[in-house]
Short mmCIF file of C-alpha atoms in Angstrom, two decimals:
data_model
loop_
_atom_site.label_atom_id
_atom_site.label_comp_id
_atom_site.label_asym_id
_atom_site.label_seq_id
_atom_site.Cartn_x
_atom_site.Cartn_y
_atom_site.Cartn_z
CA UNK A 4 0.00 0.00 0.00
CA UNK A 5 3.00 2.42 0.84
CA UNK A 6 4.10 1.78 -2.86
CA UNK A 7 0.62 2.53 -4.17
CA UNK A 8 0.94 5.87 -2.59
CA UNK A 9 4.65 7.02 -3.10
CA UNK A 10 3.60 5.91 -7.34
CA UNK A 11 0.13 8.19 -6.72
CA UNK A 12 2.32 10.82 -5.15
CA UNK A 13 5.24 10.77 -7.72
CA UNK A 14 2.70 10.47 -10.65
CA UNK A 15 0.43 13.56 -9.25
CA UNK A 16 3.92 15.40 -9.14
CA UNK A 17 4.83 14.58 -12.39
CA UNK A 18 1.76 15.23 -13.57
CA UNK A 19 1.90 19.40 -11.70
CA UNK A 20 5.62 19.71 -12.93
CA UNK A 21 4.37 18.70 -16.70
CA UNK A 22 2.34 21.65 -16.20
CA UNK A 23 4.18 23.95 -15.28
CA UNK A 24 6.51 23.35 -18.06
CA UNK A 25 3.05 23.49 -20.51
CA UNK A 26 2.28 26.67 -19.32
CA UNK A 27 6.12 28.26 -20.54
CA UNK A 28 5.58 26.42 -23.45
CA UNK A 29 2.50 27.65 -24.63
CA UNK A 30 2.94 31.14 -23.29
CA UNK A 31 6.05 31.37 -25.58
CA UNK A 32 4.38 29.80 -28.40
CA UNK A 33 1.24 32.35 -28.01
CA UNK A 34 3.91 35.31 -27.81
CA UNK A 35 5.58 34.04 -31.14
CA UNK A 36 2.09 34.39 -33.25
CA UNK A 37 1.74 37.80 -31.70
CA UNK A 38 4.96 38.79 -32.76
CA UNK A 39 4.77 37.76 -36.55
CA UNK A 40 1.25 39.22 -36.67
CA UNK A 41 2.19 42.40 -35.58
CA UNK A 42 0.26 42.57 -32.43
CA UNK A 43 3.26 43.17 -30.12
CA UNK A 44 4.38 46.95 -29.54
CA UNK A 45 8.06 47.85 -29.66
CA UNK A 46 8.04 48.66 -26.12
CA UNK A 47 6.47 45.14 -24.93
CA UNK A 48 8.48 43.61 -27.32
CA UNK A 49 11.82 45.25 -25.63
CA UNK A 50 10.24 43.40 -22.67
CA UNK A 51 10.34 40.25 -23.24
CA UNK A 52 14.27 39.35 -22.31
CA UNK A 53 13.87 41.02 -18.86
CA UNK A 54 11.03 39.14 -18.41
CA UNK A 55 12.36 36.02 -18.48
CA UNK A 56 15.29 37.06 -16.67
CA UNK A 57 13.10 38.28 -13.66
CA UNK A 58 11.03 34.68 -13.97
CA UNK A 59 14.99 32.93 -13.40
CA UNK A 60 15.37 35.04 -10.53
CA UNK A 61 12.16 34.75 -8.94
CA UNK A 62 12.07 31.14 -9.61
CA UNK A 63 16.04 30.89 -8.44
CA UNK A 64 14.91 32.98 -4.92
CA UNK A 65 12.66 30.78 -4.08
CA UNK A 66 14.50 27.84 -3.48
CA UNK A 67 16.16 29.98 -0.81
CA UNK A 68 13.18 31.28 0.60
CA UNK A 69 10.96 29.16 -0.16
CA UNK A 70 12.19 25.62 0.28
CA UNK A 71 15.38 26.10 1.99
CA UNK A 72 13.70 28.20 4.44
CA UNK A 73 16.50 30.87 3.93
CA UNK A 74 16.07 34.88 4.29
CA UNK A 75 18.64 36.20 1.38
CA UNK A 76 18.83 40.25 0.28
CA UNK A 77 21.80 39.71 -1.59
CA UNK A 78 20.33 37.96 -4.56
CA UNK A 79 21.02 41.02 -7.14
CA UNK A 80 24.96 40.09 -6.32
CA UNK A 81 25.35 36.75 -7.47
CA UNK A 82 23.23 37.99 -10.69
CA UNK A 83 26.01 41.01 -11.28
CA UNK A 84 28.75 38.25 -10.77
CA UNK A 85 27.53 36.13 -13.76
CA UNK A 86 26.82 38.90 -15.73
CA UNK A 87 30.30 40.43 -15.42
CA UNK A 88 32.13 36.98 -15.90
CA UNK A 89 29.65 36.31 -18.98
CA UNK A 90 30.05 39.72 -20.28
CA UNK A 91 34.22 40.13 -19.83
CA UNK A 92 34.40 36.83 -21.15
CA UNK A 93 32.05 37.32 -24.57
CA UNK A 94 34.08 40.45 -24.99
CA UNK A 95 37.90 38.85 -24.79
CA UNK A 96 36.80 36.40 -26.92
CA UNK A 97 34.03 38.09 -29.38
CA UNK A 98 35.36 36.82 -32.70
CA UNK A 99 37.70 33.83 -32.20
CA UNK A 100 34.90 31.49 -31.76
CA UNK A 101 31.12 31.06 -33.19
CA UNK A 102 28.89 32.87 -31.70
CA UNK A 103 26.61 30.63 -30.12
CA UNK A 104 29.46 28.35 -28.73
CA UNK A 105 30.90 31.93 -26.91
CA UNK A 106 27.72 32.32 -25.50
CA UNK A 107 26.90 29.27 -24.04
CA UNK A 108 30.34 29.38 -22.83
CA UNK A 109 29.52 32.63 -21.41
CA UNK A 110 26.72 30.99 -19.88
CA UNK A 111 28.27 28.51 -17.55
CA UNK A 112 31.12 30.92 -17.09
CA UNK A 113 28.60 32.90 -15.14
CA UNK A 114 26.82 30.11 -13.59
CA UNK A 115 30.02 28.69 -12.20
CA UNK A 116 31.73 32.00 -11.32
CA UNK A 117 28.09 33.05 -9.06
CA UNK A 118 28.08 29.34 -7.84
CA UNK A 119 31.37 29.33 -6.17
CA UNK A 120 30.52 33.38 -4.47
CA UNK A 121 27.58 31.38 -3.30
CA UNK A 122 29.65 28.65 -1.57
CA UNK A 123 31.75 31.24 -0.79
CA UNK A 124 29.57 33.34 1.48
CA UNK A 125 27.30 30.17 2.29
CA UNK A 126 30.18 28.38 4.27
CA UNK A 127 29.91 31.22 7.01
CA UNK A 128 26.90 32.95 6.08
CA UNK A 129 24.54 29.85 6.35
CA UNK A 130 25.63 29.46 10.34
CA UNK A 131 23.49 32.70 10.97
CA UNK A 132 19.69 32.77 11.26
CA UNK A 133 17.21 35.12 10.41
CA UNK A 134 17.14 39.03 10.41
CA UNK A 135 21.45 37.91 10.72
CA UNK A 136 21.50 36.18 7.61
CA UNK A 137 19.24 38.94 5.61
CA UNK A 138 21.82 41.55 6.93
CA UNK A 139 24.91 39.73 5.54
CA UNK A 140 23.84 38.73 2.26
CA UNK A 141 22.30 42.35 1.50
CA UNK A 142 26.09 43.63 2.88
CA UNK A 143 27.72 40.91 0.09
CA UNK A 144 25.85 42.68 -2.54
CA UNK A 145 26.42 45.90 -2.05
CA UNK A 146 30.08 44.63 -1.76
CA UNK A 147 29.92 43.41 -5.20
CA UNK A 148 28.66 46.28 -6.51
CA UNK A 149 31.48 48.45 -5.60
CA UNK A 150 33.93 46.78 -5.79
CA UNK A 151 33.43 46.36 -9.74
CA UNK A 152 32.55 49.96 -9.90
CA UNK A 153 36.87 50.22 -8.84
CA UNK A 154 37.61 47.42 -11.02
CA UNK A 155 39.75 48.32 -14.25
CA UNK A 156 40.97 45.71 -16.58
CA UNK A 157 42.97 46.04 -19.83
CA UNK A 158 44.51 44.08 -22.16
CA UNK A 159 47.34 44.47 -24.83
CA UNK A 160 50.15 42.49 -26.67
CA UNK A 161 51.52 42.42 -22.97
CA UNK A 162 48.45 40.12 -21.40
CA UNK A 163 46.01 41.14 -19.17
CA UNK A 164 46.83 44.65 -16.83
CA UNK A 165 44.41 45.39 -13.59
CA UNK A 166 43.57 48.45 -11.47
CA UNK A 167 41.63 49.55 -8.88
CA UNK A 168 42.53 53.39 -9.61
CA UNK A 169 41.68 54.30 -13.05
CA UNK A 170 42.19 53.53 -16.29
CA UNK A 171 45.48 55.33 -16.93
CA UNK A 172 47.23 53.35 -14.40
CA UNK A 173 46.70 50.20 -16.88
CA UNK A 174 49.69 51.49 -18.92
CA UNK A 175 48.41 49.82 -21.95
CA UNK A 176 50.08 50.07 -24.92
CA UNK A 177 48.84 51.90 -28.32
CA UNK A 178 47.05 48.47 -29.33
CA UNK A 179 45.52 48.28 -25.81
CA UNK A 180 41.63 47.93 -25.08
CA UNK A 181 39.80 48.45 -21.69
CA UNK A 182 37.52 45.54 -20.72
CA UNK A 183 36.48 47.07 -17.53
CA UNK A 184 36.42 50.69 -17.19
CA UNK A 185 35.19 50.95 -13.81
CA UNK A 186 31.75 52.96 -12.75
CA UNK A 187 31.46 52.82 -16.97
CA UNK A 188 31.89 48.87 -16.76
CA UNK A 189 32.08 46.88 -20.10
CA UNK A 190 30.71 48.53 -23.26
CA UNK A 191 30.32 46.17 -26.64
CA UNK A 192 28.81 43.52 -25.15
CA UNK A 193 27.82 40.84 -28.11
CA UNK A 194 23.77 41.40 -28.32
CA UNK A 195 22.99 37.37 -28.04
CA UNK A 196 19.94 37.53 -25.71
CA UNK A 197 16.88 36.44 -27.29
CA UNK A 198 13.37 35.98 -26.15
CA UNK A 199 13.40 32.15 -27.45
CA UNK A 200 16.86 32.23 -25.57
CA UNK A 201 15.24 33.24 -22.45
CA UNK A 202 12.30 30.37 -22.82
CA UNK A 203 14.95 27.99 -22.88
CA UNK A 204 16.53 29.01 -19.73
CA UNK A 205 13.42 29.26 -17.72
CA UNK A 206 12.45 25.07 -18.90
CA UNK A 207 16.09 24.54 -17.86
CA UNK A 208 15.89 25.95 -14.18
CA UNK A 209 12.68 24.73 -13.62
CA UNK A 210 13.67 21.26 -14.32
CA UNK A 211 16.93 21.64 -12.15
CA UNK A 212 14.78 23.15 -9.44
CA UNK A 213 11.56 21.06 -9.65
CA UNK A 214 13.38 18.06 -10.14
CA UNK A 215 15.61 19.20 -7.35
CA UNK A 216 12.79 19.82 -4.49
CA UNK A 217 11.24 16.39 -5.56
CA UNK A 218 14.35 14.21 -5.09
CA UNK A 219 15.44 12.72 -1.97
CA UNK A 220 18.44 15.83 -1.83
CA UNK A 221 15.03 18.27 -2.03
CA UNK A 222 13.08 16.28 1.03
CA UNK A 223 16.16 16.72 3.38
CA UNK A 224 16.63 20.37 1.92
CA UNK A 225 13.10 20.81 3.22
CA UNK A 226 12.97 18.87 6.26
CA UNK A 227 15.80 21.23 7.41
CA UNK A 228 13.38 24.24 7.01
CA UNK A 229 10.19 22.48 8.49
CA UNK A 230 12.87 21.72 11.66
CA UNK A 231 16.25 21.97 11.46
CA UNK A 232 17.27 20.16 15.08
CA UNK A 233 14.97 17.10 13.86
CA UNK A 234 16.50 16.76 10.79
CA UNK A 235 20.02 16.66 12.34
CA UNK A 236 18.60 14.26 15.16
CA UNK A 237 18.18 11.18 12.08
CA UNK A 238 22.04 12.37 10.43
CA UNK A 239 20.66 14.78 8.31
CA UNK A 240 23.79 17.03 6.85
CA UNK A 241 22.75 20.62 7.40
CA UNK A 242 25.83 21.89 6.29
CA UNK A 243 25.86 20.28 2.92
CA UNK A 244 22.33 20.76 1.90
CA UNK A 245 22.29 24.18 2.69
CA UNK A 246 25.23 25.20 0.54
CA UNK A 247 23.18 23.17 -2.38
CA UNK A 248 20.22 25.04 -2.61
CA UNK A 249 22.25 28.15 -2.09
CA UNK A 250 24.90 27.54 -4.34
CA UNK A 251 22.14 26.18 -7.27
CA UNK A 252 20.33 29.36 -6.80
CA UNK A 253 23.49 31.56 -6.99
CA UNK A 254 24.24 29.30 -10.15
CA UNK A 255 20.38 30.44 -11.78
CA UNK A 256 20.86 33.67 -11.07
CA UNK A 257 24.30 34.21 -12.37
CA UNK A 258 22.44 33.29 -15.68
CA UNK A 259 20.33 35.36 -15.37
CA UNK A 260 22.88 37.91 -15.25
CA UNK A 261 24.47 36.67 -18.46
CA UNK A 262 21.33 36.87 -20.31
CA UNK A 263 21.05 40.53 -18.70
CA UNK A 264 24.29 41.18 -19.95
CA UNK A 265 24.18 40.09 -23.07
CA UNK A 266 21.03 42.41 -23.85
CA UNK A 267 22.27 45.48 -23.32
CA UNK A 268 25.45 47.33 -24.95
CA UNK A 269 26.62 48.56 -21.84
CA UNK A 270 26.62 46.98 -18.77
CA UNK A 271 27.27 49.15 -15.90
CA UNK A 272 27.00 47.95 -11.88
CA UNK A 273 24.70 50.56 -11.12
CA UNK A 274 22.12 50.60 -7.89
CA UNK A 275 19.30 49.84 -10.24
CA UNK A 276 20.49 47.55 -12.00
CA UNK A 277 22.10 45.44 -8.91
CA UNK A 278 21.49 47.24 -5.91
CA UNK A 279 19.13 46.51 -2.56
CA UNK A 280 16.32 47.31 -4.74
CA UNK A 281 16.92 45.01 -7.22
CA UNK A 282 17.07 42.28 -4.40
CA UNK A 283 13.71 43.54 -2.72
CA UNK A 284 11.97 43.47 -5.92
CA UNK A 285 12.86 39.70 -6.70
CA UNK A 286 11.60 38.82 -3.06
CA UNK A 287 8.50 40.50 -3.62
CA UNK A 288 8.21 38.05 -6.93
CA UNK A 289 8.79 35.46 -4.64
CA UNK A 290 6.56 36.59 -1.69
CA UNK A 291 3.52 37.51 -3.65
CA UNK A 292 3.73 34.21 -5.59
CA UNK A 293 3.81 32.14 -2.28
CA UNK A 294 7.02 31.15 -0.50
CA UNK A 295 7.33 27.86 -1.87
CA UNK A 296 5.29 27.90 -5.03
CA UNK A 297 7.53 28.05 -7.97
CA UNK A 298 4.46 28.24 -10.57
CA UNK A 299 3.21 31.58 -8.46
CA UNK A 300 6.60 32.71 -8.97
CA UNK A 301 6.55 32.75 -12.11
CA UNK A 302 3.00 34.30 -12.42
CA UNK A 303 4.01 36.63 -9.98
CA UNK A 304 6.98 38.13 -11.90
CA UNK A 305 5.05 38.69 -15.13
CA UNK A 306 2.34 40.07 -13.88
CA UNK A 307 4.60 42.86 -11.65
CA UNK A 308 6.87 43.49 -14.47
CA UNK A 309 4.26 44.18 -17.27
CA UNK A 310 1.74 45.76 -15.48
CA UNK A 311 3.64 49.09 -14.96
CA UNK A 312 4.04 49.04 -18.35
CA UNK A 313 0.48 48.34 -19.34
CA UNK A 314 -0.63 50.77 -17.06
CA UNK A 315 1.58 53.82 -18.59
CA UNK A 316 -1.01 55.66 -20.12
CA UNK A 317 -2.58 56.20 -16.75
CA UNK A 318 0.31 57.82 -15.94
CA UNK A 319 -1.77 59.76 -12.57
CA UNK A 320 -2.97 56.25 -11.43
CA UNK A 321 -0.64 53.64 -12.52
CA UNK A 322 1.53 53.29 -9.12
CA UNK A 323 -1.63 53.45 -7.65
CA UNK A 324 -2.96 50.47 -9.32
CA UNK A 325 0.15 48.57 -8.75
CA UNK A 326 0.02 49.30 -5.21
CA UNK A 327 -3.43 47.90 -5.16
CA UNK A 328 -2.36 44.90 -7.56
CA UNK A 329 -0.06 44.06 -5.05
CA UNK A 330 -2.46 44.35 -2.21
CA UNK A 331 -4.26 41.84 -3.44
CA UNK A 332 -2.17 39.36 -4.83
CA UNK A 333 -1.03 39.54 -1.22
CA UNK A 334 -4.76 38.74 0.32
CA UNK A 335 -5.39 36.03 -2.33
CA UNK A 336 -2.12 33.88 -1.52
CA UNK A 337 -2.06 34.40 2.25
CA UNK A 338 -5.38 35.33 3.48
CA UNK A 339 -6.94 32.30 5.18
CA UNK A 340 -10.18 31.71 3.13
CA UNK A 341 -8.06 32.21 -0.30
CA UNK A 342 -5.51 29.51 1.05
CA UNK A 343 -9.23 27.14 1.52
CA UNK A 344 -10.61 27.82 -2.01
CA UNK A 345 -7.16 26.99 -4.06
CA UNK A 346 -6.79 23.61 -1.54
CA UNK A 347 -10.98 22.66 -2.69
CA UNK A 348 -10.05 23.50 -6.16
CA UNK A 349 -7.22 21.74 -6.12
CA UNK A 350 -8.79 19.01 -4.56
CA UNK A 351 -11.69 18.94 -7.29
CA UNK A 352 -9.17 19.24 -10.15
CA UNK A 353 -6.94 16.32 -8.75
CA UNK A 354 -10.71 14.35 -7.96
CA UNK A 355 -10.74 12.58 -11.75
CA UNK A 356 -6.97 11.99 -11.23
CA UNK A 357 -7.57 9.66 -7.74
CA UNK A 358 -10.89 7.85 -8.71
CA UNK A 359 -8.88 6.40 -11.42
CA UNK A 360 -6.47 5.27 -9.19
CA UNK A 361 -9.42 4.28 -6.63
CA UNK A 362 -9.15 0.63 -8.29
CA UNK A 363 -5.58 0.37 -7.95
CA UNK A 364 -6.10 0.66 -4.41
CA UNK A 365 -8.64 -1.59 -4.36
CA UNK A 366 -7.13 -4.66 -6.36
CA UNK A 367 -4.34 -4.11 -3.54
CA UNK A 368 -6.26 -4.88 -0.68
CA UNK A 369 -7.55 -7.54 -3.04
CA UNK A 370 -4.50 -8.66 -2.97
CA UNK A 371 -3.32 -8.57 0.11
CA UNK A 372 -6.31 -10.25 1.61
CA UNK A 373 -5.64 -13.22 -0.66
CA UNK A 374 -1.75 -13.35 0.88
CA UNK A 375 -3.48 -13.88 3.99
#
């Protein structure tokens, strides 16, 4: 009967991750036939990159949040990490390779180079709790920030020349170039990001995170958040699961920043682009989605990023109606009778699903009455 239940269970999961990846799918698809009729303005059509780069990040968050059980404010510096090491790298090598084999290169450049800050700061950052950890990892990204707003890097026939005063103290030679011109940062950036680009990055951290949180690794991950001196009690290794989640999230949103970087012709480390606001605004993705909920999410960060937008003709009213958006988005995910009507429509959706299974059950008992 157990086995009966962990298939049901696995096969209802399936079944809700299968979803969720129909729902990118077809979203994409729908956006495509807008595009080639026509139907998509300029302006939305400028959004569609940063849209899927908020999705990564909102869906990267919450596996610290939400199912490590983690408080982190410094999730706008791992994202400037990848996107410097995928932007420094696409421009010292922008020519001797294809493009698309530079970029993908450029890709796990930045997902390694943010993975290993994040098991960086997790060794002694994880140890705190709370308000403690929120504080430190907020402090690590403003760290980031300035320090590659000091950075200078050039390179000539010599090799590679660094700074941390200006650009003059390179001493470059006349067939020099600066990479990294400090507060300026990197200008020339190849243009690779693409909205098809972006899809495929969103199906590829949703399977490394859904398929993450359902594995044995994701049930230990989580039993640490539901109670972490439990956990440890049956040899549970806090230590190691912790840095996991936070180093796999570091690693989604340093891709995130290589996709960011790789849309723009200049990418500079600037407070709105990576600062404590940037951080807040991804938690809000994650809080008004429901902590936990990786489809919310999702729905959560397209919904907040185009609705300014949407709303710019009311230019007297439109942060009003946000503000009220947000309000409630808020009441419908955490307010008591909202949380009842999702669980009875989940309930009725899921119904067909278990009276199928209803004779499975049965012809087990069936079974195991004949054994006896």
């Amino acid at each position: 009967m157990n086995k009966m239940n962990a298939k049901l269970k696995l096969s209802k999961t399936a079944k809700s991750n299968a979803i969720t990846y129909l729902i990118v799918i077809v979203v994409y698809l729908a956006v495509q036939i807008l595009l080639a009729g026509g139907h998509v303005s300029s302006l939305m059509e400028g959004l569609l990159v940063p849209l899927c780069i908020y999705v990564m990040l909102a869906v990267s968050l919450n596996l610290t949040v939400g199912i490590l059980g983690e408080l982190s404010l410094g999730h706008a510096g791992f994202m400037c990490v990848g996107a410097f090491a995928g932007a420094f790298f696409s421009k010292c090598t922008q020519g001797a390779m294809p493009d698309g084999i530079r970029f993908f290169l450029a890709l796990v450049l930045g997902a390694v180079a943010a993975g290993v800050f994040g098991i960086i700061i997790g060794i002694p950052v994880l140890r705190l709790k709370g308000d403690y950890l929120a504080i430190v990892t907020l402090a690590f990204g403003e760290i980031i920030k300035n320090l590659v707003n000091v950075l200078y890097i050039g390179r000539d026939s010599d090799g590679f020349h660094f700074s941390m005063k200006d650009s003059i103290s390179l001493h470059l030679k006349e067939d020099g170039e600066v990479l990294i011109n400090g507060a300026q940062g990197i200008t020339g950036t190849p243009h690779d990001a693409s909205f098809t680009v972006g899809i495929i990055l969103i199906l590829l951290s949703l399977f490394i995170i859904l398929n993450l949180v359902n594995s044995r690794d994701g049930r230990a991950i989580m039993s640490i958040r539901d109670n972490r001196i439990a956990a440890e009690s049956v040899g549970i290794n806090i230590t190691k699961y912790k840095l996991m989640a936070f180093s796999i999230s570091a690693s989604i949103a340093g891709v995130a920043g290589v996709l960011y970087a790789h849309n723009l012709s200049t990418l500079t480390a600037l407070p709105k682009n990576f600062g404590y606001n940037m951080s807040i605004m991804i938690l809000v993705f994650v809080v008004l989605g429901g902590i936990g909920n990786i489809r919310g999410s999702i729905l959560a960060a397209v919904i907040l990023t185009l609705l300014p937008e949407l709303l710019r003709g009311l230019s007297d009213y439109r942060m009003l109606i946000y503000a009220v958006v947000l309000i409630v988005m808020m009441l419908f995910n955490w307010s008591p009778k909202a949380v009842a009507w999702k669980e009875s429509m989940k309930e009725k959706y899921f119904s067909g699903f278990q009276k199928k299974t209803g004779a499975g059950a049965s012809a087990v008992n069936t079974e195991k009455k004949e054994v006896k």
